[in-house]
Coordinates of C-alpha atoms in Angstrom, one line a residue:
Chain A
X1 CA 118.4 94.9 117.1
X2 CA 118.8 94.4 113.1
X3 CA 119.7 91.3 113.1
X4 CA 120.3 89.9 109.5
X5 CA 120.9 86.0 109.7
X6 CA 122.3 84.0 106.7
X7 CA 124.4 80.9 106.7
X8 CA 128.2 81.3 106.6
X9 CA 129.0 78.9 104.4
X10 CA 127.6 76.5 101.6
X11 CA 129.0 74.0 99.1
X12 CA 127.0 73.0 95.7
X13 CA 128.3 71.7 92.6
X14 CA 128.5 72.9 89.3
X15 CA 125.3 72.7 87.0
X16 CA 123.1 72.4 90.1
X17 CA 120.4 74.9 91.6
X18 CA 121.6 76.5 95.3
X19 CA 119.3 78.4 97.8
X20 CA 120.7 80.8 99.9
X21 CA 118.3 82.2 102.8
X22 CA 117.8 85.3 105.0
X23 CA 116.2 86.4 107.5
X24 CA 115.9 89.8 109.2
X25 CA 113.6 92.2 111.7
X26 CA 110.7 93.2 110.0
X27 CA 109.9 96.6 111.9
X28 CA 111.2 99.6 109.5
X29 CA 111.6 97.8 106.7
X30 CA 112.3 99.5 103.3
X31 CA 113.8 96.9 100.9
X32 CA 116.2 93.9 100.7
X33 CA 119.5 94.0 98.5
X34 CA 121.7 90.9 97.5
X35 CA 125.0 91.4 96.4
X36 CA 127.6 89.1 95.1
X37 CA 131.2 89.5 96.8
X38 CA 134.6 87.8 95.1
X39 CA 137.6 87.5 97.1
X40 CA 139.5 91.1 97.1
X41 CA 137.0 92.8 95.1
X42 CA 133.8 95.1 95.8
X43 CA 130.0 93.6 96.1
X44 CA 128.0 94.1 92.8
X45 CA 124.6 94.3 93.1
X46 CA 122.1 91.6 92.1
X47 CA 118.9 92.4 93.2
X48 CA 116.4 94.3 95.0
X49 CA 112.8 93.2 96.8
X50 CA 110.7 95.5 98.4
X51 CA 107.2 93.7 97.6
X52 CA 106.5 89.8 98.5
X53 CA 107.1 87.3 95.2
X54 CA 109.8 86.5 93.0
X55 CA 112.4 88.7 91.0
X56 CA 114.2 86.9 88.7
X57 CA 117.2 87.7 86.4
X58 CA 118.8 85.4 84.1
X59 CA 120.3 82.8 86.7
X60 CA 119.5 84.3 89.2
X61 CA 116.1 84.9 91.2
X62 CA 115.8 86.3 94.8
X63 CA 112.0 86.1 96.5
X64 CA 110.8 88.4 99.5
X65 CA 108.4 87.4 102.2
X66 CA 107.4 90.7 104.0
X67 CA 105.4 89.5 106.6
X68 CA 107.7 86.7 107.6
X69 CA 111.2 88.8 107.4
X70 CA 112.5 86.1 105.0
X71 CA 114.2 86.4 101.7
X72 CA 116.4 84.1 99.5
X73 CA 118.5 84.4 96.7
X74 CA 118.0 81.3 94.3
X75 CA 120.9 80.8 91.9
X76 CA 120.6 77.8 88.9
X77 CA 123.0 76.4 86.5
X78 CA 126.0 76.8 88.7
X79 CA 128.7 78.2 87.6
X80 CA 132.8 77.6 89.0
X81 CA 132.8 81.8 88.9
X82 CA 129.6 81.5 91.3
X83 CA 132.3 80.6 94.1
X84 CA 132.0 84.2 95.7
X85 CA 130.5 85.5 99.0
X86 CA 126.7 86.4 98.9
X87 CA 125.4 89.5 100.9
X88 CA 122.4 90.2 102.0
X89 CA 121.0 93.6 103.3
X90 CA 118.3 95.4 104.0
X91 CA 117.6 99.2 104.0
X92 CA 115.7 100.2 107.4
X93 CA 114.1 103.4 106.0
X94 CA 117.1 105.4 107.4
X95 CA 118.3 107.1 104.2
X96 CA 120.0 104.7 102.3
X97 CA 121.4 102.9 105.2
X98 CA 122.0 98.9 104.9
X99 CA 122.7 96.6 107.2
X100 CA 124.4 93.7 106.1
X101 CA 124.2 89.8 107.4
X102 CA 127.4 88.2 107.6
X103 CA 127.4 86.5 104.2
X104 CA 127.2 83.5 102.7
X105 CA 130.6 81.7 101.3
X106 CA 129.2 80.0 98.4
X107 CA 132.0 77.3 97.3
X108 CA 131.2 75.4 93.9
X109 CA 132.5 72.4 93.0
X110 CA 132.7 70.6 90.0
Chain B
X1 CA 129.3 105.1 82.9
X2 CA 128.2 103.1 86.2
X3 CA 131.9 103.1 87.5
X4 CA 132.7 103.9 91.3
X5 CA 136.8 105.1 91.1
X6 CA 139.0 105.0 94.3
X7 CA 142.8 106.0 94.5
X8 CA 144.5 104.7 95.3
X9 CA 144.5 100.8 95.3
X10 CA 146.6 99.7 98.2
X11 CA 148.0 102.0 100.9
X12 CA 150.3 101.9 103.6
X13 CA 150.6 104.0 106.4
X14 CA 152.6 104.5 110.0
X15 CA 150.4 105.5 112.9
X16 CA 152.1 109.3 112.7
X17 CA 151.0 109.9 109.1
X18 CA 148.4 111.5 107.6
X19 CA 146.6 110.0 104.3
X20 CA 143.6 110.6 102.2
X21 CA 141.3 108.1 100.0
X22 CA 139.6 109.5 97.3
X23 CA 136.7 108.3 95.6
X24 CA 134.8 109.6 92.4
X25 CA 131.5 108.9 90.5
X26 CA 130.5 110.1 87.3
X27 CA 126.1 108.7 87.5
X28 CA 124.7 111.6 88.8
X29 CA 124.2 110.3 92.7
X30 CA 123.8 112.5 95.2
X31 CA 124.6 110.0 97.9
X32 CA 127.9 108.6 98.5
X33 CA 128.8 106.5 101.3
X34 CA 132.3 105.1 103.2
X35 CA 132.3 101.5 104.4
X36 CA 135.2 99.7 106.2
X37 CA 135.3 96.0 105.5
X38 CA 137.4 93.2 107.7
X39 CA 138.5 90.2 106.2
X40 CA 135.9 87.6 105.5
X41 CA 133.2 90.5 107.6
X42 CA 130.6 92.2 105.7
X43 CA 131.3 96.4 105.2
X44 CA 130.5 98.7 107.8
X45 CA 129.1 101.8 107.4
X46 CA 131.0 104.6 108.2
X47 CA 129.7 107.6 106.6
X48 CA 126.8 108.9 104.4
X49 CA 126.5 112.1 102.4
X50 CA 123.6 113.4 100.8
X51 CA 123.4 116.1 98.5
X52 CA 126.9 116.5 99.9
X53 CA 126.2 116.9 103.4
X54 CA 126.8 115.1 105.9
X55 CA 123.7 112.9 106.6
X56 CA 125.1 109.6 108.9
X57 CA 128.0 109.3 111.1
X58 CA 128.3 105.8 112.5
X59 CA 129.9 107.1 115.6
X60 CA 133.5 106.5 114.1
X61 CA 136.5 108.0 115.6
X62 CA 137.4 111.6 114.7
X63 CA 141.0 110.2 113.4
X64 CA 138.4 109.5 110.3
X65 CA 137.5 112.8 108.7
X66 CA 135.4 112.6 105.9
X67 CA 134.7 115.8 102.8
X68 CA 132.7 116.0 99.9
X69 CA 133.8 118.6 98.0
X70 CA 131.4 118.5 95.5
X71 CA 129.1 115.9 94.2
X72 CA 131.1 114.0 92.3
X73 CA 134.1 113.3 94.6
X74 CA 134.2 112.0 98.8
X75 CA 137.8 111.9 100.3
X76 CA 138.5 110.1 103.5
X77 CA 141.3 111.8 105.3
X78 CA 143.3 109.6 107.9
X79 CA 145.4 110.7 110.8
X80 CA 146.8 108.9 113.9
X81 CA 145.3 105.6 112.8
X82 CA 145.8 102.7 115.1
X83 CA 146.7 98.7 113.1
X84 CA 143.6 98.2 114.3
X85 CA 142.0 100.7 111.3
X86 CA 143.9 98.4 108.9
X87 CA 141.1 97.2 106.3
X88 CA 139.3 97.4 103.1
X89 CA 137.9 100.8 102.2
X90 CA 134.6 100.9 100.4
X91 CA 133.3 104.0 99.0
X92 CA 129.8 103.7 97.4
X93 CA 127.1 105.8 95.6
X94 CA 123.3 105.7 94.8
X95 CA 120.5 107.7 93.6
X96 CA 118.6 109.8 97.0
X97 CA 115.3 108.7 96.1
X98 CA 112.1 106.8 98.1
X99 CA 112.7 103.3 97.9
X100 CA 115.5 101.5 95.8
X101 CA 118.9 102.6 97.0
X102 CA 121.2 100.7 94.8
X103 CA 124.4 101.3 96.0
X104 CA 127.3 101.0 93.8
X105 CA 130.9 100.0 94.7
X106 CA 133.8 100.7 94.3
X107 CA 136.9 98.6 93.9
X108 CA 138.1 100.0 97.4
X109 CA 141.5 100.8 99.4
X110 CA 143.1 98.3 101.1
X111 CA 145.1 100.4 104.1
X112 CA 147.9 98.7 106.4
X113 CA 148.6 100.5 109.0
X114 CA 151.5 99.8 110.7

């Protein structure tokens, strides 16, 4: 299968620096996606890996690890508007089709 | 403009009826894409157009019947749905190149069927 695995649920507090992982097959992979999901509303894209290392964006960084089907989204200075559910997804070089993990329930608190 | 539209909001149909979504996308993309999404699930994809043909069908029930009349616009038409079919409906779009498929969202319809 495609199995995408991320943890359900995590809890920080506000000001603080959180680490959500994921993992995922490696065979026919074309690129990782994380997208940020608020209750009711549609995912908005974060960001995109397709090459090993770091990609950072303001608060917000996500790393790749090709060879060892791993990603994770890092997200600093925690913000209340954080709380939100993070998805992660990879494209399997099927024409634009993702597979998403479950997603991650980020609650923070203050 | 790097909106995704979808009328309308919330919808609410018997099992008898028949119902379309509509979606619309002023960027340019030549792929567009229907996902269902459960409550507190991830989406599902249902369908993908490219270049407004049908490219994916996730093996979803005929009572689905998807059209994209032109490039800008993908309906959803719905008949004989079961409350099972009762979700969020996610229509998205993204450049058709190698590589980076940024998909785009929109706001989605939430459909009750009852």
């Amino acid at each position: 299968g495609q199995n995408i695995d991320q943890p359900t649920e995590m809890t920080a507090t506000e000001g603080a620096i959180v680490q959500i992982n994921c993992t995922y097959q490696t065979s026919g992979f074309n690129g990782l996606f994380w997208y940020q999901q608020h209750a009711g509303e549609a995912p908005t894209f974060l960001s995109y890996n397709v090459l090993d290392g770091l990609e950072e964006k303001g608060r917000f960084s996500s790393f790749l690890s090709r060879s060892k089907g791993y990603s994770y989204l890092l997200l600093k200075e925690l913000q209340m508007k954080d709380s939100a559910s993070y998805l992660c997804a990879v494209n399997y070089n099927q024409g634009g089709k993702l597979i998403f993990g479950q997603g991650t329930e980020l609650s923070v608190k203050p | 403009d790097t909106e995704v539209t979808q009328t309308p909001k919330h919808l609410v149909m018997g099992m008898t009826n028949k119902k379309s979504l509509k979606c619309e996308q002023h960027m340019g993309h030549r792929a567009m894409y229907w996902y269902k999404q459960k409550a507190k699930k991830p989406p599902e994809l249902m369908f993908v157009y490219s270049y407004e043909k049908l490219s994916i069908n996730e093996s979803v029930p005929s009572r689905f019947s998807p059209e994209c009349p032109n490039s800008s616009l993908l309906n959803l038409h719905l008949h004989a749905l079961q409350p099972e079919d009762s979700a969020l409906y996610l229509c998205a779009s993204s450049q058709v190149r190698t590589g980076n498929y940024e998909q785009y969202f929109g706001p989605g319809t939430r459909l009750t069927v009852t």
